[in-house]
C-alpha cells in the first residue's frame, strides 16, 4: 500500500460517516425519492459525507505528525508503522497533505452550509461555520502543539462530541432545521462506540503512551479499567438505542459480545479488532434507521 494512502488510514473512514448516515436517515431523507424536487437534501448529504471524511483524514494526518514530533511513535508495537514513522514520507510532505485536507474541509464545509441554508449570512449558517471551525481545531489540536488535548486524556471527549453528537445532530438539523431529545440521544449512542475505537487504540498503545508522556484516558484507567470502560461504552450504545425504541441495533450484540471477549482475553493483537468495531458501528447506525 502507498505510504500516502496508509497515512490517510482508510479503515477509519466508515466510522466517521456513521453519525452523518444516522442523522440524515432520522431526518427522513432516505425514505423519500432523492430527486423529488431540487435534490438539495441529497446534495447536502453528499457534502456532509465529504466534509466529515476530510475532517477524519485531517485528524489522522495531524495525529501522525504530532505523535512523530513528540517521539511517541518511535518504537511502536502491535501495529504497522505509518508513512512518516516508517521514513517513507517526509515532514514537509506530511505538512503538504495536512494543508490539502485542511483546504478540502473548508471548501466542502462552506459548500455544505450553503447547500442547506441557501446563504452563508443567516444565524444558522454562521452557527455552523463556528462549529466547523471548532471541528477543524479539534482535528488539528488532538496531538499537534504543546497543549494537545489528546495527551491530556481528553481525546475521548473530543471524539464523542465531534463524531457522535455534532455529526448526528448536525446532519439532522441541516436537513430539517429542527431538533429533538431523541436525536440528541441517538447522537450520544453512536458516539459511544466511536469513543470505543479510540479507547481500543489507547489500550493497545498504553505502555508506549505512558513511556512518552501521553496521558490517554485508557492509560489513566489502566489495563483492566480500560477494558471495563470499553465494555460500558458498547453496552451504553445499545441500551440508549433500545430505550428510545430503536431495537434493530440489538442485533449487533453477538458481534460485540465476541469482540469484548477477545479484548478481555488478549493482551496483544488488539489491532485486529479495530475493523470489527469500526464496521459494526456503521452497521449499528444503519440498523437504527429501521
PDB file of C-alpha atoms in Angstrom:
ATOM      1  CA  UNK A   1       0.000   0.000   0.000  1.00  0.00           C
ATOM      2  CA  UNK A   2       1.224   3.512  -0.807  1.00  0.00           C
ATOM      3  CA  UNK A   3       2.585   5.240   2.323  1.00  0.00           C
ATOM      4  CA  UNK A   4       0.394   8.239   1.500  1.00  0.00           C
ATOM      5  CA  UNK A   5      -2.760   6.130   1.444  1.00  0.00           C
ATOM      6  CA  UNK A   6      -1.615   4.313   4.569  1.00  0.00           C
ATOM      7  CA  UNK A   7      -1.272   7.622   6.419  1.00  0.00           C
ATOM      8  CA  UNK A   8      -4.841   8.530   5.429  1.00  0.00           C
ATOM      9  CA  UNK A   9      -5.903   5.430   7.456  1.00  0.00           C
ATOM     10  CA  UNK A  10      -8.739   4.378   5.123  1.00  0.00           C
ATOM     11  CA  UNK A  11     -10.135   1.844   7.584  1.00  0.00           C
ATOM     12  CA  UNK A  12     -11.162   4.682   9.934  1.00  0.00           C
ATOM     13  CA  UNK A  13     -13.368   6.315   7.303  1.00  0.00           C
ATOM     14  CA  UNK A  14     -16.502   4.118   7.625  1.00  0.00           C
ATOM     15  CA  UNK A  15     -16.586   5.002  11.313  1.00  0.00           C
ATOM     16  CA  UNK A  16     -16.505   8.744  10.640  1.00  0.00           C
ATOM     17  CA  UNK A  17     -19.612   8.686   8.438  1.00  0.00           C
ATOM     18  CA  UNK A  18     -21.753   6.712  10.912  1.00  0.00           C
ATOM     19  CA  UNK A  19     -23.174   9.816  12.589  1.00  0.00           C
ATOM     20  CA  UNK A  20     -23.867  11.509   9.238  1.00  0.00           C
ATOM     21  CA  UNK A  21     -25.788   8.484   7.958  1.00  0.00           C
ATOM     22  CA  UNK A  22     -27.701   8.181  11.235  1.00  0.00           C
ATOM     23  CA  UNK A  23     -28.650  11.853  11.463  1.00  0.00           C
ATOM     24  CA  UNK A  24     -29.599  12.106   7.792  1.00  0.00           C
ATOM     25  CA  UNK A  25     -31.598   8.890   7.936  1.00  0.00           C
ATOM     26  CA  UNK A  26     -33.522  10.030  11.002  1.00  0.00           C
ATOM     27  CA  UNK A  27     -34.448  13.207   9.115  1.00  0.00           C
ATOM     28  CA  UNK A  28     -36.397  11.050   6.661  1.00  0.00           C
ATOM     29  CA  UNK A  29     -34.307  11.761   3.565  1.00  0.00           C
ATOM     30  CA  UNK A  30     -33.718   8.110   2.747  1.00  0.00           C
ATOM     31  CA  UNK A  31     -37.442   7.308   2.929  1.00  0.00           C
ATOM     32  CA  UNK A  32     -38.374   9.670   0.095  1.00  0.00           C
ATOM     33  CA  UNK A  33     -37.114   9.885  -3.501  1.00  0.00           C
ATOM     34  CA  UNK A  34     -33.867  11.808  -3.792  1.00  0.00           C
ATOM     35  CA  UNK A  35     -34.947  13.573  -6.924  1.00  0.00           C
ATOM     36  CA  UNK A  36     -38.455  14.658  -5.842  1.00  0.00           C
ATOM     37  CA  UNK A  37     -37.701  18.312  -6.435  1.00  0.00           C
ATOM     38  CA  UNK A  38     -34.441  20.201  -6.288  1.00  0.00           C
ATOM     39  CA  UNK A  39     -32.408  17.325  -4.863  1.00  0.00           C
ATOM     40  CA  UNK A  40     -30.959  19.752  -2.289  1.00  0.00           C
ATOM     41  CA  UNK A  41     -31.367  17.235   0.542  1.00  0.00           C
ATOM     42  CA  UNK A  42     -29.279  14.613  -1.233  1.00  0.00           C
ATOM     43  CA  UNK A  43     -26.659  17.208  -2.206  1.00  0.00           C
ATOM     44  CA  UNK A  44     -26.444  18.272   1.449  1.00  0.00           C
ATOM     45  CA  UNK A  45     -25.991  14.635   2.483  1.00  0.00           C
ATOM     46  CA  UNK A  46     -23.148  14.081  -0.006  1.00  0.00           C
ATOM     47  CA  UNK A  47     -21.400  17.287   1.078  1.00  0.00           C
ATOM     48  CA  UNK A  48     -21.779  16.280   4.735  1.00  0.00           C
ATOM     49  CA  UNK A  49     -20.102  12.942   3.944  1.00  0.00           C
ATOM     50  CA  UNK A  50     -17.249  14.681   2.089  1.00  0.00           C
ATOM     51  CA  UNK A  51     -16.801  17.179   4.924  1.00  0.00           C
ATOM     52  CA  UNK A  52     -16.628  14.572   7.676  1.00  0.00           C
ATOM     53  CA  UNK A  53     -14.289  12.356   5.629  1.00  0.00           C
ATOM     54  CA  UNK A  54     -11.969  15.327   5.118  1.00  0.00           C
ATOM     55  CA  UNK A  55     -12.078  16.094   8.838  1.00  0.00           C
ATOM     56  CA  UNK A  56     -11.298  12.482   9.727  1.00  0.00           C
ATOM     57  CA  UNK A  57      -8.338  12.372   7.344  1.00  0.00           C
ATOM     58  CA  UNK A  58      -7.115  15.750   8.607  1.00  0.00           C
ATOM     59  CA  UNK A  59      -7.263  14.394  12.146  1.00  0.00           C
ATOM     60  CA  UNK A  60      -5.398  11.226  11.117  1.00  0.00           C
ATOM     61  CA  UNK A  61      -2.610  13.182   9.429  1.00  0.00           C
ATOM     62  CA  UNK A  62      -2.232  15.661  12.295  1.00  0.00           C
ATOM     63  CA  UNK A  63      -2.238  12.762  14.750  1.00  0.00           C
ATOM     64  CA  UNK A  64       0.609  11.077  12.896  1.00  0.00           C
ATOM     65  CA  UNK A  65       2.638  14.275  12.669  1.00  0.00           C
ATOM     66  CA  UNK A  66       2.040  15.233  16.293  1.00  0.00           C
ATOM     67  CA  UNK A  67       2.999  11.795  17.634  1.00  0.00           C
ATOM     68  CA  UNK A  68       6.090  11.743  15.418  1.00  0.00           C
ATOM     69  CA  UNK A  69       7.228  15.174  16.622  1.00  0.00           C
ATOM     70  CA  UNK A  70       6.815  14.103  20.238  1.00  0.00           C
ATOM     71  CA  UNK A  71       8.600  10.792  19.653  1.00  0.00           C
ATOM     72  CA  UNK A  72       5.551   8.774  20.669  1.00  0.00           C
ATOM     73  CA  UNK A  73       5.676   6.562  17.570  1.00  0.00           C
ATOM     74  CA  UNK A  74       9.417   5.958  17.665  1.00  0.00           C
ATOM     75  CA  UNK A  75       9.128   2.377  18.922  1.00  0.00           C
ATOM     76  CA  UNK A  76       5.556   1.230  18.468  1.00  0.00           C
ATOM     77  CA  UNK A  77       4.406  -2.359  18.819  1.00  0.00           C
ATOM     78  CA  UNK A  78       1.193  -4.098  17.841  1.00  0.00           C
ATOM     79  CA  UNK A  79       0.609  -2.344  14.518  1.00  0.00           C
ATOM     80  CA  UNK A  80       2.309  -1.481  11.253  1.00  0.00           C
ATOM     81  CA  UNK A  81       4.240   1.783  11.067  1.00  0.00           C
ATOM     82  CA  UNK A  82       2.603   4.622   9.122  1.00  0.00           C
ATOM     83  CA  UNK A  83       4.370   6.505   6.351  1.00  0.00           C
ATOM     84  CA  UNK A  84       6.035   9.213   8.450  1.00  0.00           C
ATOM     85  CA  UNK A  85       7.102   6.814  11.186  1.00  0.00           C
ATOM     86  CA  UNK A  86       8.474   4.373   8.596  1.00  0.00           C
ATOM     87  CA  UNK A  87      10.501   7.133   6.932  1.00  0.00           C
ATOM     88  CA  UNK A  88       8.593   6.863   3.642  1.00  0.00           C
ATOM     89  CA  UNK A  89       7.086  10.341   3.977  1.00  0.00           C
ATOM     90  CA  UNK A  90       8.967  13.470   4.995  1.00  0.00           C
ATOM     91  CA  UNK A  91       7.670  16.043   7.459  1.00  0.00           C
ATOM     92  CA  UNK A  92       7.362  18.548   4.608  1.00  0.00           C
ATOM     93  CA  UNK A  93       5.262  16.125   2.587  1.00  0.00           C
ATOM     94  CA  UNK A  94       3.066  15.412   5.593  1.00  0.00           C
ATOM     95  CA  UNK A  95       2.510  19.140   6.147  1.00  0.00           C
ATOM     96  CA  UNK A  96       1.533  19.499   2.479  1.00  0.00           C
ATOM     97  CA  UNK A  97      -1.036  16.727   2.883  1.00  0.00           C
ATOM     98  CA  UNK A  98      -2.387  18.416   6.002  1.00  0.00           C
ATOM     99  CA  UNK A  99      -2.704  21.684   4.087  1.00  0.00           C
ATOM    100  CA  UNK A 100      -4.565  19.935   1.271  1.00  0.00           C
ATOM    101  CA  UNK A 101      -7.148  18.332   3.537  1.00  0.00           C
ATOM    102  CA  UNK A 102      -7.498  21.490   5.592  1.00  0.00           C
ATOM    103  CA  UNK A 103      -8.458  23.232   2.365  1.00  0.00           C
ATOM    104  CA  UNK A 104     -10.905  20.459   1.486  1.00  0.00           C
ATOM    105  CA  UNK A 105     -12.521  20.757   4.911  1.00  0.00           C
ATOM    106  CA  UNK A 106     -13.107  24.454   4.307  1.00  0.00           C
ATOM    107  CA  UNK A 107     -14.368  24.061   0.728  1.00  0.00           C
ATOM    108  CA  UNK A 108     -16.701  21.154   1.473  1.00  0.00           C
ATOM    109  CA  UNK A 109     -17.845  22.706   4.755  1.00  0.00           C
ATOM    110  CA  UNK A 110     -18.760  26.053   3.220  1.00  0.00           C
ATOM    111  CA  UNK A 111     -20.491  24.286   0.318  1.00  0.00           C
ATOM    112  CA  UNK A 112     -22.428  22.144   2.781  1.00  0.00           C
ATOM    113  CA  UNK A 113     -23.698  25.131   4.729  1.00  0.00           C
ATOM    114  CA  UNK A 114     -24.699  26.989   1.567  1.00  0.00           C
ATOM    115  CA  UNK A 115     -26.480  23.895   0.252  1.00  0.00           C
ATOM    116  CA  UNK A 116     -28.504  23.535   3.445  1.00  0.00           C
ATOM    117  CA  UNK A 117     -29.464  27.167   4.060  1.00  0.00           C
ATOM    118  CA  UNK A 118     -29.041  28.905   0.690  1.00  0.00           C
ATOM    119  CA  UNK A 119     -26.879  31.617   2.228  1.00  0.00           C
ATOM    120  CA  UNK A 120     -23.809  31.984   4.414  1.00  0.00           C
ATOM    121  CA  UNK A 121     -25.134  35.004   6.295  1.00  0.00           C
ATOM    122  CA  UNK A 122     -28.083  33.723   8.318  1.00  0.00           C
ATOM    123  CA  UNK A 123     -27.868  32.813  12.010  1.00  0.00           C
ATOM    124  CA  UNK A 124     -27.860  29.069  11.275  1.00  0.00           C
ATOM    125  CA  UNK A 125     -25.097  29.383   8.697  1.00  0.00           C
ATOM    126  CA  UNK A 126     -22.892  31.436  10.999  1.00  0.00           C
ATOM    127  CA  UNK A 127     -23.500  28.948  13.798  1.00  0.00           C
ATOM    128  CA  UNK A 128     -22.423  26.030  11.612  1.00  0.00           C
ATOM    129  CA  UNK A 129     -19.381  27.960  10.386  1.00  0.00           C
ATOM    130  CA  UNK A 130     -18.391  28.337  14.029  1.00  0.00           C
ATOM    131  CA  UNK A 131     -18.945  24.624  14.673  1.00  0.00           C
ATOM    132  CA  UNK A 132     -16.917  23.795  11.571  1.00  0.00           C
ATOM    133  CA  UNK A 133     -14.010  25.892  12.801  1.00  0.00           C
ATOM    134  CA  UNK A 134     -14.177  24.116  16.172  1.00  0.00           C
ATOM    135  CA  UNK A 135     -14.142  20.747  14.387  1.00  0.00           C
ATOM    136  CA  UNK A 136     -11.057  21.751  12.385  1.00  0.00           C
ATOM    137  CA  UNK A 137      -9.301  22.988  15.515  1.00  0.00           C
ATOM    138  CA  UNK A 138     -10.267  19.753  17.244  1.00  0.00           C
ATOM    139  CA  UNK A 139      -8.808  17.669  14.423  1.00  0.00           C
ATOM    140  CA  UNK A 140      -5.550  19.644  14.445  1.00  0.00           C
ATOM    141  CA  UNK A 141      -5.180  20.022  18.206  1.00  0.00           C
ATOM    142  CA  UNK A 142      -5.586  16.359  19.136  1.00  0.00           C
ATOM    143  CA  UNK A 143      -1.838  15.669  19.130  1.00  0.00           C
ATOM    144  CA  UNK A 144      -0.280  18.740  17.477  1.00  0.00           C
ATOM    145  CA  UNK A 145       1.105  21.529  19.634  1.00  0.00           C
ATOM    146  CA  UNK A 146       2.450  21.839  23.166  1.00  0.00           C
ATOM    147  CA  UNK A 147      -1.003  21.595  24.743  1.00  0.00           C
ATOM    148  CA  UNK A 148      -2.575  18.875  22.572  1.00  0.00           C
ATOM    149  CA  UNK A 149      -5.691  17.608  24.315  1.00  0.00           C
ATOM    150  CA  UNK A 150      -5.068  14.005  23.241  1.00  0.00           C
ATOM    151  CA  UNK A 151      -2.084  13.988  25.597  1.00  0.00           C
ATOM    152  CA  UNK A 152      -4.248  15.177  28.498  1.00  0.00           C
ATOM    153  CA  UNK A 153      -6.839  12.395  28.490  1.00  0.00           C
ATOM    154  CA  UNK A 154      -9.436  14.455  26.590  1.00  0.00           C
ATOM    155  CA  UNK A 155      -9.365  12.639  23.261  1.00  0.00           C
ATOM    156  CA  UNK A 156     -12.382  10.514  24.201  1.00  0.00           C
ATOM    157  CA  UNK A 157     -14.461  13.613  24.883  1.00  0.00           C
ATOM    158  CA  UNK A 158     -13.414  15.117  21.555  1.00  0.00           C
ATOM    159  CA  UNK A 159     -14.450  12.015  19.607  1.00  0.00           C
ATOM    160  CA  UNK A 160     -17.775  11.822  21.450  1.00  0.00           C
ATOM    161  CA  UNK A 161     -18.602  15.456  20.744  1.00  0.00           C
ATOM    162  CA  UNK A 162     -17.431  15.706  17.130  1.00  0.00           C
ATOM    163  CA  UNK A 163     -18.127  12.241  15.695  1.00  0.00           C
ATOM    164  CA  UNK A 164     -21.120  11.451  17.894  1.00  0.00           C
ATOM    165  CA  UNK A 165     -23.241  14.429  18.915  1.00  0.00           C
ATOM    166  CA  UNK A 166     -22.152  17.041  16.380  1.00  0.00           C
ATOM    167  CA  UNK A 167     -22.088  14.626  13.454  1.00  0.00           C
ATOM    168  CA  UNK A 168     -25.547  13.161  14.107  1.00  0.00           C
ATOM    169  CA  UNK A 169     -27.334  16.268  15.309  1.00  0.00           C
ATOM    170  CA  UNK A 170     -25.683  18.458  12.691  1.00  0.00           C
ATOM    171  CA  UNK A 171     -26.626  16.142   9.811  1.00  0.00           C
ATOM    172  CA  UNK A 172     -30.214  16.012  11.083  1.00  0.00           C
ATOM    173  CA  UNK A 173     -30.526  19.773  11.532  1.00  0.00           C
ATOM    174  CA  UNK A 174     -29.053  20.517   8.113  1.00  0.00           C
ATOM    175  CA  UNK A 175     -31.913  18.544   6.562  1.00  0.00           C
ATOM    176  CA  UNK A 176     -34.945  19.684   8.589  1.00  0.00           C
ATOM    177  CA  UNK A 177     -33.806  22.674  10.734  1.00  0.00           C
ATOM    178  CA  UNK A 178     -35.349  21.202  13.887  1.00  0.00           C
ATOM    179  CA  UNK A 179     -34.019  19.218  16.830  1.00  0.00           C
ATOM    180  CA  UNK A 180     -35.329  16.761  19.446  1.00  0.00           C
ATOM    181  CA  UNK A 181     -34.137  14.857  22.508  1.00  0.00           C
ATOM    182  CA  UNK A 182     -34.309  11.623  20.531  1.00  0.00           C
ATOM    183  CA  UNK A 183     -31.753  12.925  18.042  1.00  0.00           C
ATOM    184  CA  UNK A 184     -29.526  14.012  20.922  1.00  0.00           C
ATOM    185  CA  UNK A 185     -29.818  10.530  22.451  1.00  0.00           C
ATOM    186  CA  UNK A 186     -29.053   8.812  19.139  1.00  0.00           C
ATOM    187  CA  UNK A 187     -26.020  11.045  18.648  1.00  0.00           C
ATOM    188  CA  UNK A 188     -24.807  10.118  22.117  1.00  0.00           C
ATOM    189  CA  UNK A 189     -25.451   6.429  21.432  1.00  0.00           C
ATOM    190  CA  UNK A 190     -23.446   6.281  18.208  1.00  0.00           C
ATOM    191  CA  UNK A 191     -20.725   8.402  19.767  1.00  0.00           C
ATOM    192  CA  UNK A 192     -20.007   5.751  22.414  1.00  0.00           C
ATOM    193  CA  UNK A 193     -18.633   3.033  20.072  1.00  0.00           C
ATOM    194  CA  UNK A 194     -16.740   5.769  18.200  1.00  0.00           C
ATOM    195  CA  UNK A 195     -15.039   6.513  21.513  1.00  0.00           C
ATOM    196  CA  UNK A 196     -14.601   2.750  21.886  1.00  0.00           C
ATOM    197  CA  UNK A 197     -12.427   2.659  18.771  1.00  0.00           C
ATOM    198  CA  UNK A 198     -10.126   5.314  20.229  1.00  0.00           C
ATOM    199  CA  UNK A 199     -10.125   3.534  23.583  1.00  0.00           C
ATOM    200  CA  UNK A 200      -9.172   0.232  21.954  1.00  0.00           C
ATOM    201  CA  UNK A 201      -6.326   2.019  20.184  1.00  0.00           C
ATOM    202  CA  UNK A 202      -5.216   3.502  23.503  1.00  0.00           C
ATOM    203  CA  UNK A 203      -5.384   0.153  25.325  1.00  0.00           C
ATOM    204  CA  UNK A 204      -3.146  -1.309  22.617  1.00  0.00           C
ATOM    205  CA  UNK A 205      -0.656   1.562  22.882  1.00  0.00           C
ATOM    206  CA  UNK A 206      -0.891   2.035  26.651  1.00  0.00           C
ATOM    207  CA  UNK A 207       2.665   1.073  27.612  1.00  0.00           C
ATOM    208  CA  UNK A 208       4.189   3.119  24.791  1.00  0.00           C
ATOM    209  CA  UNK A 209       1.975   6.143  25.534  1.00  0.00           C
ATOM    210  CA  UNK A 210       2.905   6.130  29.208  1.00  0.00           C
ATOM    211  CA  UNK A 211       6.592   5.922  28.344  1.00  0.00           C
ATOM    212  CA  UNK A 212       6.290   9.055  26.189  1.00  0.00           C
ATOM    213  CA  UNK A 213       4.098  11.128  28.478  1.00  0.00           C
ATOM    214  CA  UNK A 214       0.881  10.657  26.517  1.00  0.00           C
ATOM    215  CA  UNK A 215      -1.832  10.507  29.172  1.00  0.00           C
ATOM    216  CA  UNK A 216      -4.822   8.970  27.414  1.00  0.00           C
ATOM    217  CA  UNK A 217      -7.962   8.148  29.364  1.00  0.00           C
ATOM    218  CA  UNK A 218      -7.177   4.449  28.965  1.00  0.00           C
ATOM    219  CA  UNK A 219      -3.680   4.913  30.393  1.00  0.00           C
ATOM    220  CA  UNK A 220      -5.191   6.709  33.388  1.00  0.00           C
ATOM    221  CA  UNK A 221      -7.601   3.814  33.971  1.00  0.00           C
ATOM    222  CA  UNK A 222      -5.048   1.052  33.470  1.00  0.00           C
ATOM    223  CA  UNK A 223      -5.408  -2.217  31.506  1.00  0.00           C
ATOM    224  CA  UNK A 224      -8.353  -3.590  33.499  1.00  0.00           C
ATOM    225  CA  UNK A 225     -10.090  -0.238  33.928  1.00  0.00           C
ATOM    226  CA  UNK A 226      -9.702   0.484  30.231  1.00  0.00           C
ATOM    227  CA  UNK A 227     -11.444  -2.781  29.417  1.00  0.00           C
ATOM    228  CA  UNK A 228     -14.271  -2.128  31.878  1.00  0.00           C
ATOM    229  CA  UNK A 229     -14.712   1.307  30.298  1.00  0.00           C
ATOM    230  CA  UNK A 230     -14.663  -0.277  26.832  1.00  0.00           C
ATOM    231  CA  UNK A 231     -17.416  -2.696  27.807  1.00  0.00           C
ATOM    232  CA  UNK A 232     -19.569   0.093  29.247  1.00  0.00           C
ATOM    233  CA  UNK A 233     -19.249   2.126  26.048  1.00  0.00           C
ATOM    234  CA  UNK A 234     -20.719  -0.658  23.909  1.00  0.00           C
ATOM    235  CA  UNK A 235     -23.367  -1.629  26.447  1.00  0.00           C
ATOM    236  CA  UNK A 236     -24.348   2.019  26.746  1.00  0.00           C
ATOM    237  CA  UNK A 237     -24.752   2.342  22.982  1.00  0.00           C
ATOM    238  CA  UNK A 238     -27.301  -0.467  22.541  1.00  0.00           C
ATOM    239  CA  UNK A 239     -29.050   0.463  25.802  1.00  0.00           C
ATOM    240  CA  UNK A 240     -29.682   4.056  24.710  1.00  0.00           C
ATOM    241  CA  UNK A 241     -30.957   2.990  21.301  1.00  0.00           C
ATOM    242  CA  UNK A 242     -33.288   0.436  22.908  1.00  0.00           C
ATOM    243  CA  UNK A 243     -34.542   2.992  25.432  1.00  0.00           C
ATOM    244  CA  UNK A 244     -35.675   5.238  22.568  1.00  0.00           C
ATOM    245  CA  UNK A 245     -37.365   2.424  20.654  1.00  0.00           C
ATOM    246  CA  UNK A 246     -34.578   1.643  18.181  1.00  0.00           C
ATOM    247  CA  UNK A 247     -34.420  -2.122  18.644  1.00  0.00           C
ATOM    248  CA  UNK A 248     -32.647  -3.256  15.485  1.00  0.00           C
ATOM    249  CA  UNK A 249     -29.213  -2.202  16.838  1.00  0.00           C
ATOM    250  CA  UNK A 250     -29.639  -5.003  19.397  1.00  0.00           C
ATOM    251  CA  UNK A 251     -28.798  -7.392  16.541  1.00  0.00           C
ATOM    252  CA  UNK A 252     -25.153  -6.354  16.942  1.00  0.00           C
ATOM    253  CA  UNK A 253     -24.956  -7.786  20.482  1.00  0.00           C
ATOM    254  CA  UNK A 254     -23.492 -11.190  19.424  1.00  0.00           C
ATOM    255  CA  UNK A 255     -20.733  -9.447  17.450  1.00  0.00           C
ATOM    256  CA  UNK A 256     -19.904  -7.083  20.285  1.00  0.00           C
ATOM    257  CA  UNK A 257     -20.053  -9.888  22.847  1.00  0.00           C
ATOM    258  CA  UNK A 258     -17.410 -11.768  20.854  1.00  0.00           C
ATOM    259  CA  UNK A 259     -15.429  -8.543  20.426  1.00  0.00           C
ATOM    260  CA  UNK A 260     -15.429  -7.897  24.179  1.00  0.00           C
ATOM    261  CA  UNK A 261     -14.427 -11.488  24.894  1.00  0.00           C
ATOM    262  CA  UNK A 262     -11.426 -11.011  22.587  1.00  0.00           C
ATOM    263  CA  UNK A 263     -10.464  -7.691  24.179  1.00  0.00           C
ATOM    264  CA  UNK A 264     -10.652  -9.177  27.685  1.00  0.00           C
ATOM    265  CA  UNK A 265      -8.717 -12.344  26.845  1.00  0.00           C
ATOM    266  CA  UNK A 266      -5.923 -10.930  24.674  1.00  0.00           C
ATOM    267  CA  UNK A 267      -3.111  -8.655  25.778  1.00  0.00           C
ATOM    268  CA  UNK A 268      -1.833  -8.097  22.249  1.00  0.00           C
ATOM    269  CA  UNK A 269      -3.113  -8.331  18.674  1.00  0.00           C
ATOM    270  CA  UNK A 270      -5.892  -5.897  19.583  1.00  0.00           C
ATOM    271  CA  UNK A 271      -5.287  -4.135  16.278  1.00  0.00           C
ATOM    272  CA  UNK A 272      -7.216  -6.945  14.591  1.00  0.00           C
ATOM    273  CA  UNK A 273     -10.342  -5.816  16.429  1.00  0.00           C
ATOM    274  CA  UNK A 274     -10.224  -2.265  15.071  1.00  0.00           C
ATOM    275  CA  UNK A 275     -12.017  -3.054  11.776  1.00  0.00           C
ATOM    276  CA  UNK A 276     -14.553  -5.169  13.650  1.00  0.00           C
ATOM    277  CA  UNK A 277     -15.611  -2.291  15.884  1.00  0.00           C
ATOM    278  CA  UNK A 278     -15.429   0.325  13.126  1.00  0.00           C
ATOM    279  CA  UNK A 279     -17.615  -1.505  10.636  1.00  0.00           C
ATOM    280  CA  UNK A 280     -20.018  -2.798  13.283  1.00  0.00           C
ATOM    281  CA  UNK A 281     -20.536   0.807  14.446  1.00  0.00           C
ATOM    282  CA  UNK A 282     -21.505   1.760  10.905  1.00  0.00           C
ATOM    283  CA  UNK A 283     -23.906  -1.186  10.809  1.00  0.00           C
ATOM    284  CA  UNK A 284     -25.455  -0.087  14.110  1.00  0.00           C
ATOM    285  CA  UNK A 285     -26.046   3.393  12.661  1.00  0.00           C
ATOM    286  CA  UNK A 286     -27.848   1.863   9.681  1.00  0.00           C
ATOM    287  CA  UNK A 287     -29.865  -0.555  11.819  1.00  0.00           C
ATOM    288  CA  UNK A 288     -31.067   2.329  13.989  1.00  0.00           C
ATOM    289  CA  UNK A 289     -32.930   3.732  10.961  1.00  0.00           C
ATOM    290  CA  UNK A 290     -35.362   0.800  10.780  1.00  0.00           C
TER     291      UNK A 290
END
